[in-house]
XYZ file of N, CA and C in Angstrom:
585
model
N -69.191 -119.135 75.758
C -67.741 -118.783 75.997
C -67.677 -117.405 75.657
N -67.144 -116.667 76.569
C -66.928 -115.295 76.564
C -65.573 -114.894 75.874
N -65.454 -114.041 75.006
C -64.270 -113.531 74.304
C -63.531 -112.402 75.296
N -62.241 -112.619 75.271
C -61.504 -111.482 75.885
C -60.891 -110.811 74.937
N -60.582 -109.638 75.359
C -59.903 -108.575 74.424
C -58.351 -109.135 74.272
N -57.915 -109.924 75.090
C -56.442 -110.464 74.917
C -56.285 -111.462 73.743
N -57.424 -112.153 73.521
C -57.243 -113.008 72.464
C -57.592 -112.448 71.060
N -58.285 -111.264 70.978
C -58.427 -110.531 69.739
C -57.232 -109.588 69.507
N -56.725 -109.698 68.375
C -55.507 -108.852 68.082
C -55.989 -107.417 68.169
N -55.153 -106.581 68.519
C -55.416 -105.125 68.633
C -55.522 -104.446 67.374
N -56.280 -103.551 67.189
C -56.350 -102.712 65.909
C -54.938 -102.192 65.690
N -54.382 -101.811 66.546
C -53.028 -101.044 66.360
C -51.872 -102.107 65.768
N -52.095 -103.394 66.295
C -51.101 -104.458 65.855
C -51.422 -104.708 64.394
N -52.742 -104.876 63.944
C -53.084 -105.310 62.626
C -52.708 -104.099 61.728
N -52.865 -102.782 62.107
C -52.559 -101.741 61.411
C -51.040 -101.498 61.056
N -50.343 -102.008 62.154
C -48.765 -101.959 62.000
C -48.356 -103.073 61.026
N -48.952 -104.167 61.034
C -48.644 -105.300 60.200
C -48.864 -104.956 58.818
N -49.995 -104.337 58.497
C -50.484 -104.029 57.131
C -49.581 -102.841 56.648
N -49.242 -101.946 57.455
C -48.313 -100.725 57.100
C -46.931 -101.398 56.593
N -46.458 -102.400 57.385
C -45.102 -103.032 57.162
C -45.184 -103.778 55.884
N -46.285 -104.508 55.588
C -46.378 -105.300 54.272
C -46.461 -104.374 53.134
N -47.256 -103.412 53.121
C -47.424 -102.381 51.987
C -46.094 -101.728 51.786
N -45.538 -101.357 52.906
C -44.073 -100.670 52.702
C -43.083 -101.570 52.017
N -43.115 -102.718 52.521
C -42.093 -103.677 51.833
C -42.401 -104.011 50.389
N -43.740 -104.057 50.075
C -43.980 -104.244 48.595
C -43.766 -102.862 47.950
N -43.952 -101.844 48.324
C -43.713 -100.531 47.588
C -42.087 -100.361 47.341
N -41.264 -100.868 48.289
C -39.837 -100.592 48.111
C -39.232 -101.605 47.068
N -39.984 -102.620 46.882
C -39.523 -103.559 45.809
C -39.666 -102.877 44.454
N -38.599 -102.765 43.569
C -38.915 -102.173 42.271
C -38.663 -103.293 41.234
N -39.421 -103.179 40.105
C -39.388 -104.221 39.192
C -38.082 -104.081 38.385
N -37.471 -105.121 38.031
C -36.227 -105.133 37.409
C -36.494 -104.390 36.054
N -35.429 -103.671 35.630
C -35.573 -102.939 34.349
C -35.643 -103.840 33.111
N -36.537 -103.564 32.213
C -36.707 -104.624 31.157
C -35.336 -104.604 30.211
N -34.847 -105.553 29.997
C -33.591 -105.814 28.983
C -34.185 -105.652 27.697
N -33.535 -104.807 26.818
C -34.012 -104.735 25.437
C -33.690 -105.979 24.599
N -34.727 -106.447 23.937
C -34.438 -107.718 23.242
C -34.145 -107.404 21.673
N -34.380 -106.089 21.332
C -34.180 -105.684 19.840
C -32.841 -104.734 19.769
N -32.224 -104.837 18.833
C -30.912 -104.079 18.672
C -31.306 -102.589 18.651
N -30.208 -101.755 18.858
C -30.331 -100.251 18.790
C -30.926 -100.046 17.307
N -31.887 -99.097 17.356
C -32.194 -98.564 16.185
C -33.169 -99.368 15.437
N -33.621 -100.650 15.762
C -34.384 -101.568 15.192
C -35.852 -101.463 15.803
N -36.927 -102.102 15.114
C -38.142 -101.955 15.552
C -38.367 -102.562 17.059
N -39.009 -101.791 17.800
C -39.229 -102.116 19.318
C -37.974 -102.089 20.103
N -36.836 -101.540 19.542
C -35.618 -101.395 20.169
C -35.386 -100.039 20.626
N -34.371 -99.731 21.461
C -34.165 -98.497 21.886
C -33.577 -97.502 20.815
N -33.737 -96.160 20.836
C -33.347 -95.237 19.783
C -31.914 -95.167 19.733
N -31.177 -94.738 18.831
C -29.815 -94.591 19.032
C -29.538 -93.256 19.686
N -28.403 -92.900 20.088
C -28.118 -91.650 20.919
C -28.547 -90.417 20.117
N -28.467 -90.478 18.853
C -29.066 -89.082 18.221
C -30.457 -89.154 17.818
N -31.237 -90.027 18.476
C -32.622 -90.153 18.418
C -33.116 -90.603 16.914
N -32.268 -91.492 16.286
C -32.652 -91.917 15.101
C -32.795 -93.442 15.015
N -33.691 -94.020 14.084
C -33.815 -95.350 14.063
C -33.613 -95.755 12.552
N -33.733 -97.100 12.265
C -33.706 -97.592 10.928
C -34.676 -96.893 10.039
N -34.388 -97.221 8.820
C -35.381 -96.531 7.722
C -36.899 -96.923 7.972
N -37.755 -96.132 8.036
C -39.166 -96.523 8.109
C -39.668 -96.626 9.638
N -38.765 -96.209 10.544
C -39.037 -96.276 11.947
C -38.928 -94.813 12.492
N -39.689 -94.573 13.513
C -39.632 -93.263 14.278
C -39.223 -93.471 15.624
N -38.441 -92.583 16.262
C -38.088 -92.623 17.702
C -39.193 -91.842 18.484
N -40.024 -92.577 19.183
C -40.941 -92.066 20.134
C -40.721 -92.627 21.520
N -40.696 -91.790 22.523
C -40.399 -92.205 23.845
C -39.354 -93.185 24.064
N -38.175 -92.719 23.335
C -36.783 -93.567 23.323
C -37.110 -94.986 22.767
N -38.006 -95.198 21.906
C -38.247 -96.437 21.395
C -38.612 -96.368 19.879
N -37.862 -97.199 19.052
C -38.118 -97.173 17.744
C -39.417 -97.987 17.355
N -40.315 -97.286 16.701
C -41.613 -97.856 16.382
C -41.943 -97.565 14.842
N -42.693 -98.377 14.312
C -43.198 -98.282 12.942
C -44.492 -97.429 13.058
N -44.395 -96.285 12.265
C -45.542 -95.541 12.235
C -46.671 -96.164 11.512
N -48.007 -95.712 11.722
C -49.188 -96.233 10.895
C -48.920 -96.267 9.492
N -49.347 -97.361 8.660
C -49.151 -97.313 7.287
C -50.126 -96.434 6.493
N -49.812 -96.172 5.288
C -50.608 -95.353 4.393
C -51.857 -96.229 3.925
N -52.983 -95.531 3.579
C -54.097 -96.340 3.053
C -53.844 -96.461 1.598
N -53.218 -97.465 1.244
C -52.726 -97.665 -0.222
C -53.879 -97.850 -1.222
N -54.986 -98.234 -0.770
C -56.202 -98.215 -1.747
C -56.682 -96.789 -2.080
N -56.631 -96.006 -1.088
C -57.000 -94.555 -1.382
C -55.830 -93.839 -2.171
N -54.618 -94.090 -1.964
C -53.552 -93.713 -2.702
C -53.683 -94.064 -4.140
N -53.992 -95.379 -4.410
C -54.186 -95.777 -5.652
C -55.287 -95.198 -6.470
N -56.375 -95.038 -5.706
C -57.477 -94.256 -6.421
C -57.173 -92.777 -6.756
N -56.393 -92.095 -5.910
C -55.971 -90.704 -6.099
C -55.132 -90.718 -7.435
N -54.146 -91.576 -7.443
C -53.033 -91.643 -8.535
C -53.742 -92.026 -9.795
N -54.841 -92.790 -9.705
C -55.521 -93.235 -10.948
C -56.184 -92.124 -11.612
N -56.692 -91.218 -10.764
C -57.303 -89.985 -11.205
C -56.364 -88.986 -11.853
N -55.127 -89.108 -11.361
C -54.104 -88.201 -11.968
C -53.476 -88.812 -13.118
N -53.198 -90.023 -13.224
C -52.447 -90.549 -14.291
C -53.218 -91.239 -15.352
N -54.413 -91.577 -15.154
C -55.331 -92.242 -16.039
C -56.369 -91.303 -16.387
N -56.834 -91.427 -17.775
C -57.801 -90.400 -18.323
C -59.179 -91.032 -17.907
N -60.249 -90.198 -18.084
C -61.517 -90.354 -17.666
C -62.181 -91.660 -18.333
N -61.599 -91.872 -19.554
C -62.202 -93.031 -20.273
C -61.407 -94.294 -20.160
N -60.524 -94.436 -19.337
C -59.607 -95.624 -19.111
C -60.534 -96.826 -18.818
N -60.523 -97.918 -19.544
C -61.185 -99.063 -19.242
C -61.068 -99.611 -17.852
N -62.044 -100.288 -17.349
C -62.158 -100.769 -15.892
C -60.910 -101.679 -15.832
N -60.560 -102.439 -16.641
C -59.456 -103.513 -16.493
C -58.116 -102.711 -16.249
N -57.917 -101.668 -17.104
C -56.759 -100.850 -16.976
C -56.622 -100.141 -15.608
N -57.901 -99.626 -15.035
C -57.789 -99.064 -13.856
C -57.734 -100.000 -12.696
N -58.228 -101.286 -12.810
C -58.099 -102.261 -11.960
C -56.492 -102.647 -11.733
N -55.907 -102.906 -12.980
C -54.427 -103.275 -12.896
C -53.616 -102.054 -12.428
N -53.990 -100.851 -12.734
C -53.218 -99.663 -12.227
C -53.280 -99.556 -10.740
N -54.561 -99.800 -10.180
C -54.726 -99.693 -8.810
C -54.033 -100.795 -7.967
N -53.951 -101.948 -8.697
C -53.122 -103.064 -7.970
C -51.647 -102.853 -7.994
N -51.294 -102.268 -9.102
C -49.733 -102.096 -9.104
C -49.420 -100.916 -8.139
N -50.222 -99.917 -8.102
C -50.041 -98.727 -7.137
C -50.059 -99.288 -5.619
N -51.035 -100.124 -5.370
C -51.192 -100.574 -3.905
C -50.048 -101.414 -3.639
N -49.590 -102.298 -4.689
C -48.452 -103.099 -4.258
C -47.121 -102.325 -4.057
N -46.967 -101.348 -4.948
C -45.787 -100.294 -4.770
C -45.847 -99.543 -3.608
N -47.055 -99.101 -3.118
C -47.340 -98.384 -1.872
C -46.943 -99.234 -0.672
N -47.424 -100.452 -0.656
C -47.101 -101.500 0.457
C -45.578 -101.643 0.552
N -45.027 -101.870 -0.737
C -43.468 -102.257 -0.725
C -42.606 -101.140 -0.291
N -43.160 -99.986 -0.620
C -42.447 -98.707 -0.290
C -42.417 -98.439 1.283
N -43.348 -99.040 1.944
C -43.529 -98.817 3.371
C -43.954 -97.373 3.739
N -44.933 -96.822 2.884
C -45.374 -95.367 3.090
C -46.101 -95.359 4.395
N -45.841 -94.206 5.087
C -46.451 -93.978 6.348
C -47.837 -93.209 6.080
N -48.450 -93.091 7.287
C -49.820 -92.505 6.983
C -49.724 -91.114 6.512
N -48.610 -90.367 6.987
C -48.462 -89.053 6.616
C -48.038 -88.860 5.123
N -47.059 -89.884 4.639
C -46.742 -89.930 3.198
C -48.083 -90.104 2.300
N -48.852 -91.179 2.876
C -50.068 -91.359 2.013
C -51.029 -90.283 2.176
N -51.248 -89.458 3.223
C -52.109 -88.371 3.185
C -51.696 -87.309 2.233
N -50.390 -87.054 2.113
C -49.752 -86.008 1.105
C -50.058 -86.541 -0.338
N -50.040 -87.777 -0.638
C -50.400 -88.355 -1.984
C -51.830 -88.261 -2.181
N -52.704 -88.512 -1.109
C -54.139 -88.492 -1.276
C -54.634 -86.979 -1.478
N -53.903 -85.996 -0.950
C -54.463 -84.611 -1.053
C -53.912 -84.067 -2.462
N -53.088 -84.735 -3.172
C -52.446 -84.209 -4.406
C -53.581 -84.158 -5.477
N -53.627 -83.174 -6.292
C -54.468 -82.960 -7.441
C -53.763 -82.976 -8.634
N -52.394 -82.899 -8.707
C -51.775 -82.944 -10.008
C -50.431 -83.637 -9.895
N -49.649 -83.887 -10.922
C -48.244 -84.534 -10.918
C -47.344 -83.421 -10.006
N -47.530 -82.140 -10.242
C -46.740 -81.341 -9.487
C -47.013 -81.443 -8.032
N -48.118 -81.647 -7.624
C -48.572 -81.779 -6.179
C -47.859 -83.131 -5.642
N -47.908 -84.218 -6.530
C -47.213 -85.375 -6.157
C -45.784 -85.256 -6.006
N -45.183 -84.556 -6.939
C -43.687 -84.262 -6.746
C -43.339 -83.491 -5.522
N -44.113 -82.790 -5.088
C -43.982 -82.052 -3.687
C -44.011 -82.735 -2.443
N -44.623 -84.032 -2.766
C -44.598 -85.024 -1.455
C -43.214 -85.562 -1.073
N -43.018 -85.856 0.188
C -41.774 -86.360 0.557
C -41.387 -87.761 -0.230
N -42.428 -88.541 -0.436
C -42.115 -89.878 -1.054
C -43.203 -90.194 -2.197
N -42.882 -89.401 -3.389
C -43.978 -89.657 -4.347
C -43.988 -91.013 -4.968
N -45.113 -91.305 -5.694
C -45.223 -92.637 -6.486
C -45.661 -92.270 -7.845
N -45.278 -93.071 -8.728
C -45.685 -93.012 -10.042
C -45.068 -91.959 -11.118
N -44.051 -91.279 -10.349
C -43.496 -90.276 -11.308
C -42.198 -90.566 -12.027
N -41.888 -90.176 -13.174
C -40.744 -90.400 -13.899
C -39.535 -89.550 -13.419
N -38.380 -89.955 -13.850
C -37.142 -89.269 -13.459
C -36.675 -88.367 -14.747
N -36.705 -87.093 -14.571
C -36.370 -86.297 -15.547
C -34.833 -86.510 -15.954
N -34.072 -86.584 -15.055
C -32.575 -86.945 -15.307
C -32.416 -88.050 -16.165
N -33.001 -89.215 -15.894
C -32.946 -90.432 -16.703
C -33.447 -90.072 -18.166
N -34.658 -89.454 -18.232
C -35.196 -89.107 -19.483
C -34.339 -88.415 -20.430
N -33.863 -87.350 -19.780
C -33.026 -86.266 -20.455
C -31.813 -86.899 -20.980
N -31.104 -87.824 -20.062
C -29.808 -88.410 -20.549
C -30.228 -89.485 -21.745
N -31.275 -90.096 -21.709
C -31.537 -91.006 -22.702
C -31.805 -90.318 -23.985
N -32.600 -89.242 -23.903
C -33.067 -88.319 -25.165
C -31.867 -87.752 -25.799
N -30.891 -87.414 -24.885
C -29.680 -86.807 -25.496
C -28.809 -87.863 -26.147
N -28.737 -89.024 -25.585
C -28.037 -90.034 -26.116
C -28.705 -90.469 -27.581
N -30.039 -90.576 -27.666
C -30.713 -90.722 -28.791
C -30.269 -89.654 -29.878
N -30.366 -88.521 -29.448
C -30.063 -87.267 -30.357
C -28.561 -87.459 -30.847
N -27.685 -87.868 -30.059
C -26.273 -87.965 -30.487
C -26.082 -89.209 -31.464
N -26.852 -90.221 -31.383
C -26.530 -91.435 -32.095
C -27.544 -91.355 -33.344
N -28.460 -90.395 -33.441
C -29.363 -90.275 -34.774
C -28.851 -89.285 -35.672
N -27.585 -88.805 -35.403
C -27.062 -87.639 -36.340
C -27.938 -86.717 -36.754
N -28.517 -85.927 -35.740
C -29.381 -84.813 -35.937
C -28.585 -83.608 -36.014
N -29.064 -82.615 -36.842
C -28.351 -81.398 -37.144
C -28.427 -80.596 -35.692
N -27.303 -80.178 -35.293
C -27.219 -79.456 -33.904
C -28.185 -78.333 -33.700
N -28.507 -77.542 -35.036
C -29.317 -76.445 -35.009
C -30.803 -76.758 -35.222
N -31.165 -77.855 -35.278
C -32.592 -78.132 -35.494
C -33.230 -78.523 -34.050
N -34.478 -78.280 -33.804
C -35.084 -78.514 -32.553
C -35.686 -79.926 -32.773
N -35.209 -80.745 -31.921
C -35.651 -82.180 -32.050
C -36.704 -82.613 -30.999
N -37.318 -83.612 -31.169
C -38.199 -84.155 -30.159
C -37.320 -84.239 -28.714
N -36.101 -84.626 -28.779
C -35.604 -84.813 -27.532
C -35.463 -83.438 -26.919
N -35.146 -82.442 -27.657
C -34.879 -80.949 -27.051
C -36.382 -80.543 -26.459
N -37.439 -80.803 -27.142
C -38.777 -80.482 -26.720
C -39.153 -81.210 -25.400
N -38.627 -82.439 -25.326
C -38.958 -83.374 -24.269
C -38.151 -82.812 -22.937
N -36.799 -82.572 -23.207
C -35.971 -82.021 -21.984
C -36.518 -80.742 -21.559
N -36.952 -79.868 -22.541
C -37.593 -78.430 -22.108
C -38.905 -78.869 -21.324
N -39.600 -79.618 -21.807
C -41.033 -79.921 -21.099
C -40.657 -80.642 -19.684
N -39.629 -81.298 -19.653
C -39.405 -81.929 -18.372
C -38.955 -81.057 -17.149
N -38.493 -79.879 -17.770
C -38.124 -78.686 -16.822
C -39.326 -78.130 -16.141
N -40.339 -78.136 -16.778
C -41.532 -77.372 -16.359
C -42.633 -78.353 -15.830
N -42.700 -79.620 -16.301
C -43.746 -80.392 -15.991
C -43.096 -81.715 -15.303
N -43.971 -82.477 -14.734
C -43.541 -83.702 -14.077
C -44.007 -84.985 -14.800
N -43.086 -85.751 -15.455
C -43.535 -86.881 -16.278
C -43.995 -88.045 -15.384
N -44.752 -88.887 -15.982
C -45.181 -90.165 -15.268
C -44.109 -91.153 -15.442
N -44.296 -92.142 -14.573
C -43.255 -93.346 -14.739
C -43.428 -94.088 -16.050
N -44.703 -94.133 -16.580
C -44.973 -94.774 -17.808
C -44.325 -94.154 -19.027
N -44.344 -92.780 -18.879
C -43.547 -91.941 -19.884
C -42.069 -92.284 -19.879
N -41.416 -92.407 -18.537
C -40.054 -92.760 -18.483
C -39.767 -94.055 -19.033
N -40.601 -95.043 -18.732
C -40.370 -96.406 -19.286
C -40.399 -96.394 -20.837
N -41.323 -95.677 -21.508
C -41.441 -95.573 -22.882
C -40.205 -94.945 -23.429
N -39.763 -93.926 -22.992
C -38.609 -93.118 -23.439
C -37.347 -94.089 -23.266
N -37.098 -94.726 -22.171
C -36.008 -95.451 -21.951
C -35.986 -96.711 -22.947
N -37.134 -97.126 -23.347
C -37.299 -98.113 -24.258
C -37.023 -97.697 -25.788
N -37.114 -96.414 -26.107
C -36.930 -95.913 -27.490
C -35.670 -96.002 -27.917
N -35.598 -96.489 -29.214
C -34.256 -96.587 -29.811
C -34.139 -95.608 -31.032
N -35.056 -94.762 -31.243
C -34.928 -93.750 -32.373
C -35.827 -92.617 -31.885
N -35.446 -91.432 -32.710
C -36.230 -90.255 -32.485
C -37.800 -90.464 -32.745
N -38.013 -91.290 -33.791
C -39.472 -91.602 -34.104
C -40.188 -92.255 -32.894
N -39.497 -93.219 -32.320
C -40.121 -94.041 -31.201
C -40.266 -93.065 -30.073
N -39.378 -92.097 -29.845
C -39.434 -91.142 -28.741
C -40.557 -90.277 -28.996
N -40.974 -89.781 -30.144
C -42.115 -88.942 -30.361
C -43.449 -89.593 -30.131
N -43.427 -90.985 -30.097
C -44.673 -91.740 -29.895
C -44.975 -91.954 -28.471
N -44.063 -91.579 -27.477
C -44.387 -91.778 -26.142
C -45.316 -90.791 -25.644
N -46.352 -91.249 -24.927
C -47.388 -90.244 -24.445
C -46.906 -89.645 -23.158
N -47.161 -88.497 -22.977
C -46.652 -87.747 -21.799
C -47.562 -88.220 -20.580
């Protein structure tokens, strides 16, 4: 049986149908995704001032959580700053666990963690945007002044609280020191707090 050209669709007809189908498919636009998260929340659109909730960044008009800090490295670095070389392994392990937990709970970003990891001293830590392990000099000075007032110390004598307040102006205390000072109930107890 011989085929005739009339029974075979022409190349022009096939091409026209293909172009029409492709054109129709291209004209269809996907519906805009509806945001499921609230404004400023994770995976939600950014606010009009390009801000998001705490701990989130506005990238491409979407609030996203930045990569987290390497809390194990942060703990190792802080251990080198706050613990002496001869601290027992158990103390170091407990310190590392506490710092890792605090780091995770604080939601430190990779950039925050990098700043802490680069730190070589307490002063370097204090310069970081979100430091860990440091004491608050205002709380320390207020408590030391309260102890000074309640212990009836001669106003002209230099007391441990005076030295402590002066030192706090030039150095950065540890949180352990702050805890010790706030627990002190006398000048003698204050003097026993290790910086």
